[in-house]
N, C-alpha and C. Protein backbone atom coordinates (compact mmCIF):
# COMPACT_ATOMS: atom_id res chain seq x y z
N MET A 1 -15.29 -24.19 13.59
CA MET A 1 -16.18 -23.25 14.22
C MET A 1 -17.56 -24.18 14.60
N VAL A 2 -17.36 -24.72 15.53
CA VAL A 2 -18.19 -25.62 16.29
C VAL A 2 -19.76 -24.64 16.58
N GLY A 3 -20.55 -25.08 16.54
CA GLY A 3 -22.04 -24.50 16.69
C GLY A 3 -22.49 -23.59 15.26
N VAL A 4 -21.32 -23.32 14.46
CA VAL A 4 -21.84 -22.07 13.54
C VAL A 4 -22.21 -22.87 12.14
N PRO A 5 -23.73 -22.63 11.84
CA PRO A 5 -23.97 -23.35 10.74
C PRO A 5 -23.61 -23.41 9.23
N LEU A 6 -23.41 -24.61 8.77
CA LEU A 6 -22.49 -24.34 7.67
C LEU A 6 -23.08 -23.33 6.58
N ALA A 7 -24.29 -22.91 6.01
CA ALA A 7 -24.92 -21.94 5.50
C ALA A 7 -24.58 -20.77 5.71
N ARG A 8 -24.54 -20.40 7.13
CA ARG A 8 -24.08 -19.40 7.92
C ARG A 8 -22.53 -18.87 7.50
N ARG A 9 -21.66 -19.99 7.88
CA ARG A 9 -19.98 -20.06 7.42
C ARG A 9 -20.16 -19.84 5.65
N THR A 10 -20.85 -20.31 5.08
CA THR A 10 -20.41 -19.98 3.69
C THR A 10 -21.05 -18.51 3.07
N LYS A 11 -21.88 -18.02 4.20
CA LYS A 11 -22.37 -16.79 3.53
C LYS A 11 -21.39 -15.34 3.99
N LYS A 12 -20.60 -16.16 5.33
CA LYS A 12 -19.67 -14.96 5.73
C LYS A 12 -18.65 -15.09 4.50
N ARG A 13 -18.01 -16.24 4.01
CA ARG A 13 -16.95 -16.45 3.26
C ARG A 13 -17.35 -15.63 1.47
N ALA A 14 -18.54 -15.71 1.69
CA ALA A 14 -18.87 -15.01 0.06
C ALA A 14 -18.88 -13.77 0.23
N ARG A 15 -19.24 -13.16 1.40
CA ARG A 15 -19.27 -12.05 1.25
C ARG A 15 -17.70 -11.31 1.36
N LYS A 16 -16.53 -12.05 2.10
CA LYS A 16 -15.54 -11.60 2.38
C LYS A 16 -15.00 -11.77 1.08
N GLN A 17 -15.33 -12.77 0.10
CA GLN A 17 -14.88 -12.82 -1.40
C GLN A 17 -15.44 -11.40 -2.16
N ALA A 18 -16.62 -11.49 -2.21
CA ALA A 18 -17.01 -10.47 -3.03
C ALA A 18 -16.66 -8.55 -2.42
N ARG A 19 -15.63 -8.55 -1.81
CA ARG A 19 -15.17 -7.37 -1.22
C ARG A 19 -13.82 -7.24 -2.38
N PRO A 20 -13.82 -6.14 -3.34
CA PRO A 20 -12.93 -6.32 -4.19
C PRO A 20 -11.30 -5.88 -3.75
N THR A 21 -10.65 -6.26 -3.91
CA THR A 21 -9.20 -5.76 -3.25
C THR A 21 -8.61 -4.93 -4.42
N ARG A 22 -7.19 -4.52 -3.38
CA ARG A 22 -7.08 -3.46 -4.39
C ARG A 22 -6.12 -4.31 -5.81
N ILE A 23 -5.73 -5.56 -5.77
CA ILE A 23 -4.61 -5.95 -6.93
C ILE A 23 -5.85 -6.28 -7.73
N THR A 24 -6.90 -6.90 -7.42
CA THR A 24 -7.86 -7.56 -8.11
C THR A 24 -8.51 -6.34 -9.36
N ALA A 25 -9.10 -5.26 -8.54
CA ALA A 25 -9.12 -3.99 -9.13
C ALA A 25 -7.97 -3.81 -10.64
N VAL A 26 -6.81 -3.56 -9.73
CA VAL A 26 -5.51 -3.32 -11.04
C VAL A 26 -5.42 -3.82 -12.02
N LEU A 27 -6.15 -5.04 -11.57
CA LEU A 27 -5.82 -5.87 -12.69
C LEU A 27 -6.62 -5.98 -14.00
N GLU A 28 -7.86 -5.57 -13.56
CA GLU A 28 -9.00 -5.17 -14.27
C GLU A 28 -8.78 -4.27 -14.90
N TYR A 29 -8.52 -2.84 -14.49
CA TYR A 29 -8.16 -1.78 -14.91
C TYR A 29 -7.42 -1.84 -15.92
N ALA A 30 -5.98 -3.27 -16.01
CA ALA A 30 -5.16 -3.23 -16.60
C ALA A 30 -5.48 -3.81 -17.96
N GLU A 31 -6.42 -4.82 -17.47
CA GLU A 31 -7.78 -5.77 -18.85
C GLU A 31 -7.82 -4.53 -19.66
N LEU A 32 -8.35 -3.41 -19.01
CA LEU A 32 -9.50 -2.59 -19.65
C LEU A 32 -8.56 -1.39 -20.35
N GLY A 33 -7.21 -1.81 -20.45
CA GLY A 33 -5.58 -0.76 -21.15
C GLY A 33 -5.57 0.61 -20.83
N TRP A 34 -5.91 0.31 -19.26
CA TRP A 34 -5.86 1.64 -18.35
C TRP A 34 -4.83 1.68 -17.58
N PRO A 35 -3.36 2.29 -17.65
CA PRO A 35 -2.49 2.63 -17.09
C PRO A 35 -2.45 2.38 -15.16
N VAL A 36 -2.10 2.16 -14.69
CA VAL A 36 -1.83 1.99 -13.20
C VAL A 36 -0.50 2.13 -12.58
N VAL A 37 -0.71 3.16 -11.69
CA VAL A 37 0.31 3.23 -10.73
C VAL A 37 0.22 3.50 -9.22
N PRO A 38 1.35 2.71 -8.35
CA PRO A 38 0.83 2.26 -7.19
C PRO A 38 0.49 4.05 -6.10
N GLY A 39 -0.28 4.37 -5.18
CA GLY A 39 -0.64 5.56 -4.53
C GLY A 39 -0.27 5.27 -3.10
N ALA A 40 0.36 6.16 -2.19
CA ALA A 40 0.33 6.40 -1.27
C ALA A 40 -1.11 5.90 -0.37
N TYR A 41 -1.10 5.60 0.60
CA TYR A 41 -2.44 5.29 1.33
C TYR A 41 -2.28 6.10 3.01
N PRO A 42 -4.21 6.57 3.43
CA PRO A 42 -3.68 7.16 4.70
C PRO A 42 -3.83 6.13 5.42
N LEU A 43 -3.01 6.79 6.62
CA LEU A 43 -2.80 5.81 7.81
C LEU A 43 -3.41 6.10 9.35
N PRO A 44 -4.18 5.50 9.18
CA PRO A 44 -5.63 6.29 10.42
C PRO A 44 -4.78 6.36 12.16
N HIS A 45 -3.61 5.79 12.04
CA HIS A 45 -3.16 5.75 13.66
C HIS A 45 -1.55 6.03 13.68
N GLY A 46 -1.17 6.88 14.23
CA GLY A 46 0.05 7.21 14.84
C GLY A 46 0.15 9.08 14.28
N PRO A 47 1.93 9.22 14.10
CA PRO A 47 1.72 10.78 14.35
C PRO A 47 1.30 11.32 12.70
N ARG A 48 1.78 10.05 11.86
CA ARG A 48 1.82 10.62 10.16
C ARG A 48 0.19 10.40 9.82
N ALA A 49 -0.51 11.32 9.03
CA ALA A 49 -1.40 10.39 8.10
C ALA A 49 -1.35 10.00 6.94
N CYS A 50 0.03 9.96 6.38
CA CYS A 50 0.21 9.37 4.90
C CYS A 50 0.70 8.70 5.14
N SER A 51 0.69 7.41 4.35
CA SER A 51 2.12 6.67 4.14
C SER A 51 3.23 6.81 3.60
N CYS A 52 3.82 7.54 2.96
CA CYS A 52 4.34 8.34 2.39
C CYS A 52 5.63 8.87 3.09
N ASP A 53 6.58 9.71 2.59
CA ASP A 53 8.00 9.97 3.43
C ASP A 53 7.77 11.58 3.80
N ARG A 54 6.84 12.43 3.36
CA ARG A 54 7.13 13.62 3.73
C ARG A 54 6.36 14.15 4.61
N VAL A 55 7.08 14.86 5.80
CA VAL A 55 6.26 15.40 7.22
C VAL A 55 5.27 16.66 6.64
N GLY A 56 3.67 15.73 7.45
CA GLY A 56 2.56 17.05 7.01
C GLY A 56 2.54 17.23 5.66
N CYS A 57 2.04 15.71 4.82
CA CYS A 57 1.57 15.37 3.33
C CYS A 57 0.75 16.37 3.40
N PRO A 58 0.47 17.10 2.32
CA PRO A 58 -0.95 17.87 2.08
C PRO A 58 -1.71 16.94 1.55
N ASP A 59 -1.41 15.79 0.98
CA ASP A 59 -2.65 15.27 0.56
C ASP A 59 -2.99 13.96 0.58
N PRO A 60 -2.87 13.64 1.91
CA PRO A 60 -2.52 11.88 2.33
C PRO A 60 -3.63 11.26 1.77
N GLY A 61 -2.64 9.74 1.51
CA GLY A 61 -3.06 8.63 0.82
C GLY A 61 -3.78 9.38 -0.47
N ALA A 62 -3.81 10.08 -1.49
CA ALA A 62 -4.14 10.91 -2.62
C ALA A 62 -3.13 11.23 -4.02
N HIS A 63 -1.64 10.79 -3.70
CA HIS A 63 -1.20 11.21 -4.80
C HIS A 63 -0.15 9.57 -4.84
N PRO A 64 0.67 9.79 -5.98
CA PRO A 64 1.28 8.62 -6.29
C PRO A 64 2.45 8.52 -5.37
N LEU A 65 3.17 7.02 -5.32
CA LEU A 65 4.03 6.72 -4.08
C LEU A 65 5.57 7.29 -4.52
N SER A 66 5.52 7.59 -5.81
CA SER A 66 6.81 7.94 -6.75
C SER A 66 6.59 9.08 -7.58
N PRO A 67 7.64 9.96 -7.62
CA PRO A 67 7.65 11.54 -8.33
C PRO A 67 7.88 10.87 -10.15
N ALA A 68 8.27 9.75 -10.04
CA ALA A 68 8.28 9.41 -11.31
C ALA A 68 6.96 8.78 -11.92
N TRP A 69 5.46 9.00 -11.25
CA TRP A 69 4.55 8.44 -11.61
C TRP A 69 4.30 8.34 -13.20
N HIS A 70 4.91 9.30 -14.05
CA HIS A 70 4.97 9.51 -15.34
C HIS A 70 4.90 8.50 -16.37
N MET A 71 6.04 8.11 -15.58
CA MET A 71 6.91 6.66 -16.31
C MET A 71 6.74 5.66 -16.09
N GLN A 72 6.22 5.49 -14.58
CA GLN A 72 5.91 4.41 -13.83
C GLN A 72 4.63 3.56 -14.48
N ALA A 73 3.88 4.58 -14.38
CA ALA A 73 2.36 3.83 -14.89
C ALA A 73 2.04 2.99 -16.12
N THR A 74 1.76 1.73 -16.15
CA THR A 74 1.78 0.56 -16.32
C THR A 74 0.31 -0.31 -16.93
N THR A 75 0.61 -0.72 -17.79
CA THR A 75 -0.53 -2.27 -17.69
C THR A 75 0.02 -3.47 -17.65
N ASP A 76 1.18 -3.51 -17.38
CA ASP A 76 2.05 -4.84 -17.19
C ASP A 76 1.20 -5.46 -16.18
N THR A 77 0.99 -6.74 -16.04
CA THR A 77 0.21 -7.50 -15.45
C THR A 77 1.25 -7.79 -14.40
N ALA A 78 2.34 -8.46 -14.68
CA ALA A 78 3.22 -9.11 -13.75
C ALA A 78 4.26 -8.10 -12.90
N GLN A 79 4.03 -6.25 -13.64
CA GLN A 79 4.79 -5.32 -12.67
C GLN A 79 3.60 -5.07 -11.77
N LEU A 80 2.44 -4.99 -12.38
CA LEU A 80 1.57 -4.33 -10.84
C LEU A 80 1.40 -5.44 -10.03
N THR A 81 1.24 -6.44 -10.44
CA THR A 81 1.39 -8.05 -9.34
C THR A 81 2.16 -7.51 -8.38
N ARG A 82 3.90 -7.41 -8.99
CA ARG A 82 5.14 -7.38 -7.78
C ARG A 82 4.57 -6.19 -6.94
N TRP A 83 4.15 -4.90 -7.54
CA TRP A 83 3.58 -3.58 -6.86
C TRP A 83 2.86 -4.25 -5.73
N TRP A 84 2.02 -4.18 -5.96
CA TRP A 84 0.86 -4.76 -4.90
C TRP A 84 0.76 -6.00 -4.21
N GLN A 85 1.45 -6.80 -4.16
CA GLN A 85 2.00 -7.73 -3.36
C GLN A 85 3.31 -7.02 -2.29
N ALA A 86 4.12 -5.91 -3.02
CA ALA A 86 4.91 -5.51 -1.99
C ALA A 86 4.39 -4.58 -0.88
N GLU A 87 3.07 -3.83 -1.80
CA GLU A 87 2.15 -2.86 -0.92
C GLU A 87 1.05 -3.32 -1.12
N PRO A 88 0.36 -3.93 -0.41
CA PRO A 88 -1.09 -4.32 -0.61
C PRO A 88 -1.78 -3.39 -0.30
N GLU A 89 -1.58 -2.35 0.72
CA GLU A 89 -2.89 -1.22 0.87
C GLU A 89 -2.60 -0.33 0.21
N ALA A 90 -1.44 -0.26 -0.98
CA ALA A 90 -1.56 1.04 -1.66
C ALA A 90 -2.34 1.35 -2.37
N ASN A 91 -2.87 2.43 -2.32
CA ASN A 91 -4.00 3.13 -3.30
C ASN A 91 -4.00 3.28 -4.54
N VAL A 92 -5.16 3.19 -5.33
CA VAL A 92 -4.87 2.84 -7.02
C VAL A 92 -4.93 4.57 -7.78
N ILE A 93 -4.04 4.92 -8.10
CA ILE A 93 -3.78 6.13 -8.93
C ILE A 93 -4.26 5.63 -10.69
N LEU A 94 -4.58 6.60 -11.28
CA LEU A 94 -4.98 6.42 -12.68
C LEU A 94 -4.42 7.50 -13.16
N PRO A 95 -3.66 7.46 -14.28
CA PRO A 95 -3.24 8.86 -14.94
C PRO A 95 -4.26 9.34 -15.97
N THR A 96 -4.72 10.63 -16.27
CA THR A 96 -5.20 10.89 -16.82
C THR A 96 -4.60 11.47 -18.34
N GLY A 97 -5.34 11.65 -19.40
CA GLY A 97 -4.77 12.10 -20.51
C GLY A 97 -4.31 11.20 -21.59
N ARG A 98 -4.49 10.14 -21.36
CA ARG A 98 -4.06 8.78 -22.11
C ARG A 98 -5.06 8.03 -22.49
N VAL A 99 -6.11 7.32 -21.82
CA VAL A 99 -6.60 6.54 -22.30
C VAL A 99 -8.34 7.38 -22.21
N PHE A 100 -8.38 8.27 -20.63
CA PHE A 100 -9.64 8.77 -20.36
C PHE A 100 -9.10 10.13 -19.96
N ASP A 101 -10.07 11.30 -19.84
CA ASP A 101 -10.00 12.19 -19.33
C ASP A 101 -11.22 12.28 -18.25
N VAL A 102 -11.21 13.11 -17.07
CA VAL A 102 -11.92 12.85 -15.90
C VAL A 102 -12.64 14.44 -15.59
N PHE A 103 -13.90 14.27 -15.52
CA PHE A 103 -14.36 15.77 -14.94
C PHE A 103 -15.08 14.84 -13.28
N ASP A 104 -14.28 15.95 -12.76
CA ASP A 104 -14.39 15.84 -11.48
C ASP A 104 -15.24 17.03 -10.64
N VAL A 105 -16.59 16.65 -10.30
CA VAL A 105 -17.43 17.88 -9.79
C VAL A 105 -18.14 17.64 -8.51
N PRO A 106 -18.51 18.67 -7.53
CA PRO A 106 -18.70 18.54 -6.36
C PRO A 106 -20.19 17.77 -6.17
N LEU A 107 -20.19 16.88 -5.27
CA LEU A 107 -21.13 15.65 -5.04
C LEU A 107 -22.35 15.56 -5.52
N THR A 108 -23.54 17.26 -5.37
CA THR A 108 -24.71 17.41 -5.41
C THR A 108 -24.83 17.76 -6.77
N VAL A 109 -23.40 18.04 -7.77
CA VAL A 109 -23.86 18.66 -8.86
C VAL A 109 -23.69 17.14 -9.62
N GLY A 110 -22.81 16.30 -9.27
CA GLY A 110 -22.52 15.11 -10.01
C GLY A 110 -24.01 14.29 -9.81
N LEU A 111 -24.07 14.09 -8.43
CA LEU A 111 -25.24 13.24 -8.75
C LEU A 111 -26.82 13.66 -9.49
N SER A 112 -26.77 15.21 -9.54
CA SER A 112 -27.99 15.49 -10.24
C SER A 112 -27.86 15.49 -11.34
N ALA A 113 -26.66 15.85 -12.07
CA ALA A 113 -26.37 15.01 -13.78
C ALA A 113 -26.31 13.63 -13.48
N LEU A 114 -26.17 12.80 -12.80
CA LEU A 114 -26.35 11.17 -13.11
C LEU A 114 -27.66 11.41 -12.95
N THR A 115 -28.48 11.45 -12.47
CA THR A 115 -29.78 11.17 -12.14
C THR A 115 -30.65 11.49 -13.58
N ARG A 116 -30.14 12.55 -14.51
CA ARG A 116 -30.50 13.08 -15.91
C ARG A 116 -30.52 12.35 -16.79
N ILE A 117 -28.85 11.90 -16.39
CA ILE A 117 -28.24 11.23 -17.86
C ILE A 117 -29.03 10.11 -17.65
N ASP A 118 -29.38 9.16 -16.74
CA ASP A 118 -30.01 7.84 -16.39
C ASP A 118 -31.26 8.32 -16.83
N ALA A 119 -32.04 9.25 -16.39
CA ALA A 119 -33.41 9.46 -16.98
C ALA A 119 -33.91 9.79 -18.27
N ALA A 120 -32.81 9.94 -19.06
CA ALA A 120 -32.68 10.26 -20.73
C ALA A 120 -32.19 8.67 -21.64
N ASP A 121 -31.62 7.66 -21.01
CA ASP A 121 -31.14 6.47 -20.73
C ASP A 121 -30.16 6.95 -21.62
N ALA A 122 -29.30 8.00 -21.44
CA ALA A 122 -27.83 8.12 -21.87
C ALA A 122 -26.70 7.46 -21.48
N HIS A 123 -25.96 7.55 -21.97
CA HIS A 123 -24.83 6.62 -21.57
C HIS A 123 -23.60 7.72 -21.11
N SER A 124 -23.81 7.78 -19.28
CA SER A 124 -22.50 8.17 -18.46
C SER A 124 -21.57 7.75 -18.65
N GLY A 125 -21.17 6.37 -19.40
CA GLY A 125 -19.51 6.28 -18.97
C GLY A 125 -19.26 5.36 -17.56
N PRO A 126 -17.92 5.53 -17.20
CA PRO A 126 -18.01 5.06 -15.59
C PRO A 126 -17.90 6.41 -14.99
N VAL A 127 -18.60 6.02 -13.73
CA VAL A 127 -18.74 7.37 -13.18
C VAL A 127 -18.25 6.82 -11.30
N ALA A 128 -17.27 7.42 -10.60
CA ALA A 128 -16.95 7.08 -9.56
C ALA A 128 -16.97 8.17 -8.12
N ALA A 129 -17.40 7.69 -6.74
CA ALA A 129 -17.75 8.80 -5.91
C ALA A 129 -16.25 8.79 -5.01
N ASN A 130 -15.93 9.85 -4.90
CA ASN A 130 -14.71 10.29 -4.48
C ASN A 130 -14.80 11.11 -3.10
N GLY A 131 -15.48 10.41 -1.89
CA GLY A 131 -15.83 11.67 -0.21
C GLY A 131 -17.00 12.78 -1.26
N ASP A 132 -16.54 13.85 -1.18
CA ASP A 132 -17.56 14.75 -1.36
C ASP A 132 -17.55 15.33 -3.51
N ARG A 133 -17.03 14.22 -4.17
CA ARG A 133 -17.10 14.57 -5.06
C ARG A 133 -17.24 13.70 -6.19
N VAL A 134 -17.85 13.67 -7.49
CA VAL A 134 -18.07 12.66 -8.28
C VAL A 134 -17.32 12.81 -9.54
N LEU A 135 -16.88 11.65 -10.09
CA LEU A 135 -15.81 12.04 -10.87
C LEU A 135 -16.62 10.86 -12.56
N PHE A 136 -16.71 11.60 -13.34
CA PHE A 136 -16.98 10.85 -14.46
C PHE A 136 -15.70 10.95 -15.73
N TYR A 137 -15.89 9.68 -16.37
CA TYR A 137 -14.56 9.60 -16.95
C TYR A 137 -15.00 9.21 -18.50
N VAL A 138 -14.53 9.72 -19.43
CA VAL A 138 -14.87 10.26 -20.64
C VAL A 138 -13.84 10.07 -21.81
N ALA A 139 -13.91 10.15 -22.95
CA ALA A 139 -13.07 9.79 -24.12
C ALA A 139 -12.06 10.69 -23.96
N THR A 140 -10.20 10.99 -23.77
CA THR A 140 -10.07 11.90 -23.77
C THR A 140 -9.98 12.71 -25.25
N ARG A 141 -9.28 13.78 -24.60
CA ARG A 141 -9.60 14.63 -25.83
C ARG A 141 -7.92 14.52 -26.73
N GLY A 142 -7.08 13.78 -26.13
CA GLY A 142 -6.15 13.21 -27.03
C GLY A 142 -4.87 14.49 -26.75
N ASN A 143 -4.31 14.62 -28.07
CA ASN A 143 -3.33 15.85 -27.84
C ASN A 143 -3.76 16.62 -29.28
N PRO A 144 -4.78 17.65 -28.87
CA PRO A 144 -5.23 18.55 -30.07
C PRO A 144 -3.94 18.99 -31.05
N GLU A 145 -4.35 19.46 -32.40
CA GLU A 145 -3.89 19.95 -33.16
C GLU A 145 -3.29 21.60 -32.70
N ASP A 146 -4.36 22.16 -31.88
CA ASP A 146 -3.97 23.88 -32.06
C ASP A 146 -4.17 23.74 -30.58
N GLU A 147 -2.93 23.34 -30.16
CA GLU A 147 -3.24 23.13 -28.43
C GLU A 147 -3.27 24.71 -28.04
N ASP A 148 -3.15 25.70 -28.14
CA ASP A 148 -3.25 27.14 -27.60
C ASP A 148 -4.55 27.41 -27.48
N GLU A 149 -5.76 26.97 -28.73
CA GLU A 149 -7.01 27.07 -28.88
C GLU A 149 -7.92 25.92 -27.92
N TRP A 150 -7.44 25.05 -27.98
CA TRP A 150 -8.32 24.04 -27.41
C TRP A 150 -7.76 23.30 -25.73
N TRP A 151 -6.16 23.07 -25.93
CA TRP A 151 -5.95 22.30 -24.69
C TRP A 151 -5.44 23.66 -23.70
N SER A 152 -5.04 24.58 -23.74
CA SER A 152 -5.03 25.62 -22.28
C SER A 152 -7.02 26.25 -21.90
N CYS A 153 -6.75 25.25 -21.36
CA CYS A 153 -8.42 25.44 -20.74
C CYS A 153 -8.69 25.78 -19.28
N HIS A 154 -8.88 26.94 -18.90
CA HIS A 154 -9.21 27.22 -17.36
C HIS A 154 -10.21 25.99 -16.34
N LEU A 155 -10.76 24.97 -16.79
CA LEU A 155 -11.03 24.01 -16.36
C LEU A 155 -10.20 22.93 -16.21
N ASP A 156 -8.84 22.73 -16.99
CA ASP A 156 -7.79 21.97 -16.94
C ASP A 156 -7.41 21.94 -15.44
N CYS A 157 -7.23 20.58 -15.25
CA CYS A 157 -6.62 20.21 -13.52
C CYS A 157 -5.68 19.64 -13.55
N ASP A 158 -4.16 19.89 -12.69
CA ASP A 158 -3.35 19.07 -12.21
C ASP A 158 -3.63 18.86 -10.77
N PRO A 159 -2.24 18.18 -10.25
CA PRO A 159 -2.58 17.87 -8.48
C PRO A 159 -1.86 19.11 -7.73
N ALA A 160 -1.12 20.16 -8.88
CA ALA A 160 -0.46 21.22 -8.14
C ALA A 160 -1.80 22.46 -7.62
N THR A 161 -2.85 22.31 -9.16
CA THR A 161 -4.22 23.22 -8.92
C THR A 161 -5.19 23.13 -8.42
N ILE A 162 -5.48 21.94 -8.14
CA ILE A 162 -6.85 21.04 -7.72
C ILE A 162 -7.29 22.18 -6.49
N ASP A 163 -6.83 22.98 -5.53
CA ASP A 163 -7.28 23.62 -4.28
C ASP A 163 -8.08 24.75 -5.43
N ASP A 164 -7.28 25.23 -6.04
CA ASP A 164 -8.00 26.65 -6.85
C ASP A 164 -9.63 26.50 -7.74
N THR A 165 -9.54 25.00 -7.93
CA THR A 165 -10.89 24.71 -8.74
C THR A 165 -11.45 23.89 -7.95
N PRO A 166 -12.50 24.33 -7.17
CA PRO A 166 -13.88 24.13 -6.32
C PRO A 166 -14.76 23.44 -7.09
N GLY A 167 -15.23 24.17 -8.52
CA GLY A 167 -16.45 23.63 -8.93
C GLY A 167 -16.14 22.43 -9.90
N LEU A 168 -16.07 22.68 -11.49
CA LEU A 168 -15.48 21.36 -12.03
C LEU A 168 -14.45 21.85 -12.68
N ARG A 169 -13.60 19.75 -12.25
CA ARG A 169 -12.14 20.05 -12.82
C ARG A 169 -12.17 19.23 -13.94
N TRP A 170 -11.40 19.61 -14.92
CA TRP A 170 -11.04 18.82 -16.03
C TRP A 170 -9.64 17.80 -16.52
N HIS A 171 -9.69 16.72 -15.42
CA HIS A 171 -8.21 16.10 -15.46
C HIS A 171 -7.92 15.53 -16.67
N CYS A 172 -6.89 16.06 -17.06
CA CYS A 172 -6.41 15.75 -18.80
C CYS A 172 -4.79 15.10 -18.63
N ARG A 173 -3.97 15.92 -19.30
CA ARG A 173 -2.57 15.35 -19.42
C ARG A 173 -1.83 16.02 -17.98
N ASP A 174 -1.34 14.98 -18.20
CA ASP A 174 -0.38 15.33 -16.57
C ASP A 174 -1.15 15.65 -15.13
N SER A 175 -2.18 15.17 -14.95
CA SER A 175 -2.63 14.78 -13.85
C SER A 175 -3.61 13.07 -13.79
N TYR A 176 -3.85 13.17 -13.00
CA TYR A 176 -4.53 11.52 -12.40
C TYR A 176 -5.46 12.05 -11.24
N VAL A 177 -6.18 10.61 -11.18
CA VAL A 177 -6.98 10.36 -9.96
C VAL A 177 -7.10 9.10 -9.37
N LEU A 178 -7.96 9.31 -8.37
CA LEU A 178 -7.69 8.20 -7.37
C LEU A 178 -8.94 7.40 -7.32
N ALA A 179 -8.57 6.04 -7.78
CA ALA A 179 -9.69 5.36 -8.37
C ALA A 179 -10.17 3.98 -7.32
N PRO A 180 -11.32 3.74 -7.59
CA PRO A 180 -11.99 2.48 -6.69
C PRO A 180 -10.64 1.16 -6.41
N PRO A 181 -10.51 0.58 -5.74
CA PRO A 181 -11.36 0.77 -4.24
C PRO A 181 -10.24 1.48 -2.89
N SER A 182 -9.47 2.58 -3.53
CA SER A 182 -8.97 3.10 -2.40
C SER A 182 -9.56 3.68 -1.52
N THR A 183 -8.88 3.99 -0.68
CA THR A 183 -9.21 4.47 0.84
C THR A 183 -8.83 5.91 1.10
N LEU A 184 -9.90 6.69 1.49
CA LEU A 184 -9.83 8.13 1.73
C LEU A 184 -9.31 8.49 3.04
N PRO A 185 -8.86 9.22 3.30
CA PRO A 185 -8.44 9.70 4.95
C PRO A 185 -9.72 9.74 5.82
N SER A 186 -10.64 9.51 5.37
CA SER A 186 -11.81 9.27 6.08
C SER A 186 -12.30 7.85 6.88
N GLY A 187 -11.75 7.19 5.82
CA GLY A 187 -12.02 5.75 5.84
C GLY A 187 -12.75 5.14 5.12
N GLN A 188 -13.64 6.32 4.33
CA GLN A 188 -14.43 5.80 3.51
C GLN A 188 -13.72 5.50 2.02
N PRO A 189 -14.11 4.46 1.34
CA PRO A 189 -13.56 3.95 0.03
C PRO A 189 -13.98 4.85 -0.91
N VAL A 190 -13.42 4.56 -2.18
CA VAL A 190 -13.56 5.48 -3.51
C VAL A 190 -14.36 4.50 -3.96
N SER A 191 -15.58 4.33 -4.67
CA SER A 191 -16.47 3.29 -5.30
C SER A 191 -17.15 3.84 -6.67
N TRP A 192 -17.33 2.71 -7.25
CA TRP A 192 -18.22 3.26 -8.60
C TRP A 192 -19.43 3.29 -8.38
N LEU A 193 -20.27 4.10 -9.21
CA LEU A 193 -21.57 4.51 -9.01
C LEU A 193 -21.95 4.24 -10.14
N ARG A 194 -21.14 3.89 -11.40
CA ARG A 194 -21.47 3.08 -12.65
C ARG A 194 -20.04 2.51 -13.09
N PRO A 195 -19.66 1.63 -12.98
CA PRO A 195 -18.48 1.06 -13.21
C PRO A 195 -18.46 0.71 -14.94
N PRO A 196 -16.99 0.86 -15.02
CA PRO A 196 -17.01 0.53 -16.30
C PRO A 196 -17.34 -0.89 -16.60
N ASP A 197 -18.10 -0.73 -17.97
CA ASP A 197 -18.85 -2.28 -18.87
C ASP A 197 -17.91 -2.34 -20.18
N GLY A 198 -17.14 -2.09 -20.68
CA GLY A 198 -16.74 -2.01 -21.68
C GLY A 198 -16.97 -1.85 -22.72
N ARG A 199 -18.05 -0.65 -22.48
CA ARG A 199 -18.31 0.20 -23.70
C ARG A 199 -17.64 1.54 -24.10
N PRO A 200 -17.22 1.98 -25.19
CA PRO A 200 -16.67 3.02 -25.24
C PRO A 200 -17.03 4.19 -24.28
N LEU A 201 -15.71 5.24 -24.38
CA LEU A 201 -15.91 6.21 -23.52
C LEU A 201 -16.94 7.11 -24.01
N PRO A 202 -17.77 7.87 -23.06
CA PRO A 202 -18.89 9.10 -23.48
C PRO A 202 -17.74 10.16 -24.25
N ASP A 203 -18.38 11.04 -25.15
CA ASP A 203 -17.54 12.27 -26.03
C ASP A 203 -17.67 12.98 -24.35
N PRO A 204 -16.74 13.74 -24.12
CA PRO A 204 -16.11 14.45 -23.28
C PRO A 204 -17.36 15.91 -23.46
N LEU A 205 -17.50 16.39 -24.57
CA LEU A 205 -18.14 17.47 -24.26
C LEU A 205 -19.96 17.24 -24.39
N ARG A 206 -20.50 16.26 -24.39
CA ARG A 206 -21.78 15.80 -24.58
C ARG A 206 -21.65 16.06 -22.56
N ILE A 207 -20.97 15.08 -22.19
CA ILE A 207 -20.81 14.81 -20.62
C ILE A 207 -21.04 16.45 -20.09
N LEU A 208 -20.15 17.19 -20.56
CA LEU A 208 -19.86 18.57 -19.97
C LEU A 208 -21.42 19.34 -20.11
N GLU A 209 -21.92 19.01 -21.19
CA GLU A 209 -23.38 19.69 -21.59
C GLU A 209 -24.20 19.12 -20.34
N TRP A 210 -24.49 17.87 -19.76
CA TRP A 210 -25.57 17.31 -18.84
C TRP A 210 -24.93 18.32 -17.11
N LEU A 211 -23.47 18.39 -16.94
CA LEU A 211 -22.57 18.75 -16.05
C LEU A 211 -23.57 20.66 -16.08
N ALA A 212 -23.26 20.76 -17.44
CA ALA A 212 -23.77 22.52 -17.25
C ALA A 212 -25.11 22.75 -17.07
N ASP A 213 -25.94 21.77 -17.43
CA ASP A 213 -27.22 21.66 -17.12
C ASP A 213 -27.54 21.85 -15.84
């Protein structure tokens, strides 16, 4: 690179290295104890919108590659490395209802709640921006003793019913979310507004109070 100052070249390299890669993020999630599984990714060019084999995929780039994702999700770094070496553009899917649940709300609602949480110096937990949605990661409610009373909730969301819940969605058992640094069909990345910091995840009912306000 003749004629380009060394300082400028160093800055360019630093910027490139600072960009999160799929595999780096995946291994960081595994270190947190969060199971991960590869997802399909959007195709910006060509006749298909999604990297999966489905013709007319209804959810391009936002679903696991395999229908067996429940069993495949893992924190095994060797397996995760093999997956992303084979498919480096694969989006990152995190199953919910295992280590955490996720509240999934419209962008304006999520940003408003996050502003109020910060103003109160409260702990929001990890929060991600996913297009026109904001995702709050909270402690999972696990497997309650009385499922009829506590589990079967109209806020519960799984991939098959997500379009029927335009407001607040509660991703728990049998659901999943698209995690940073995945790419949306628009080309926009999923990104952290508040990245995981190692602290315990917040009580879901406390975060639900902020969202309800």
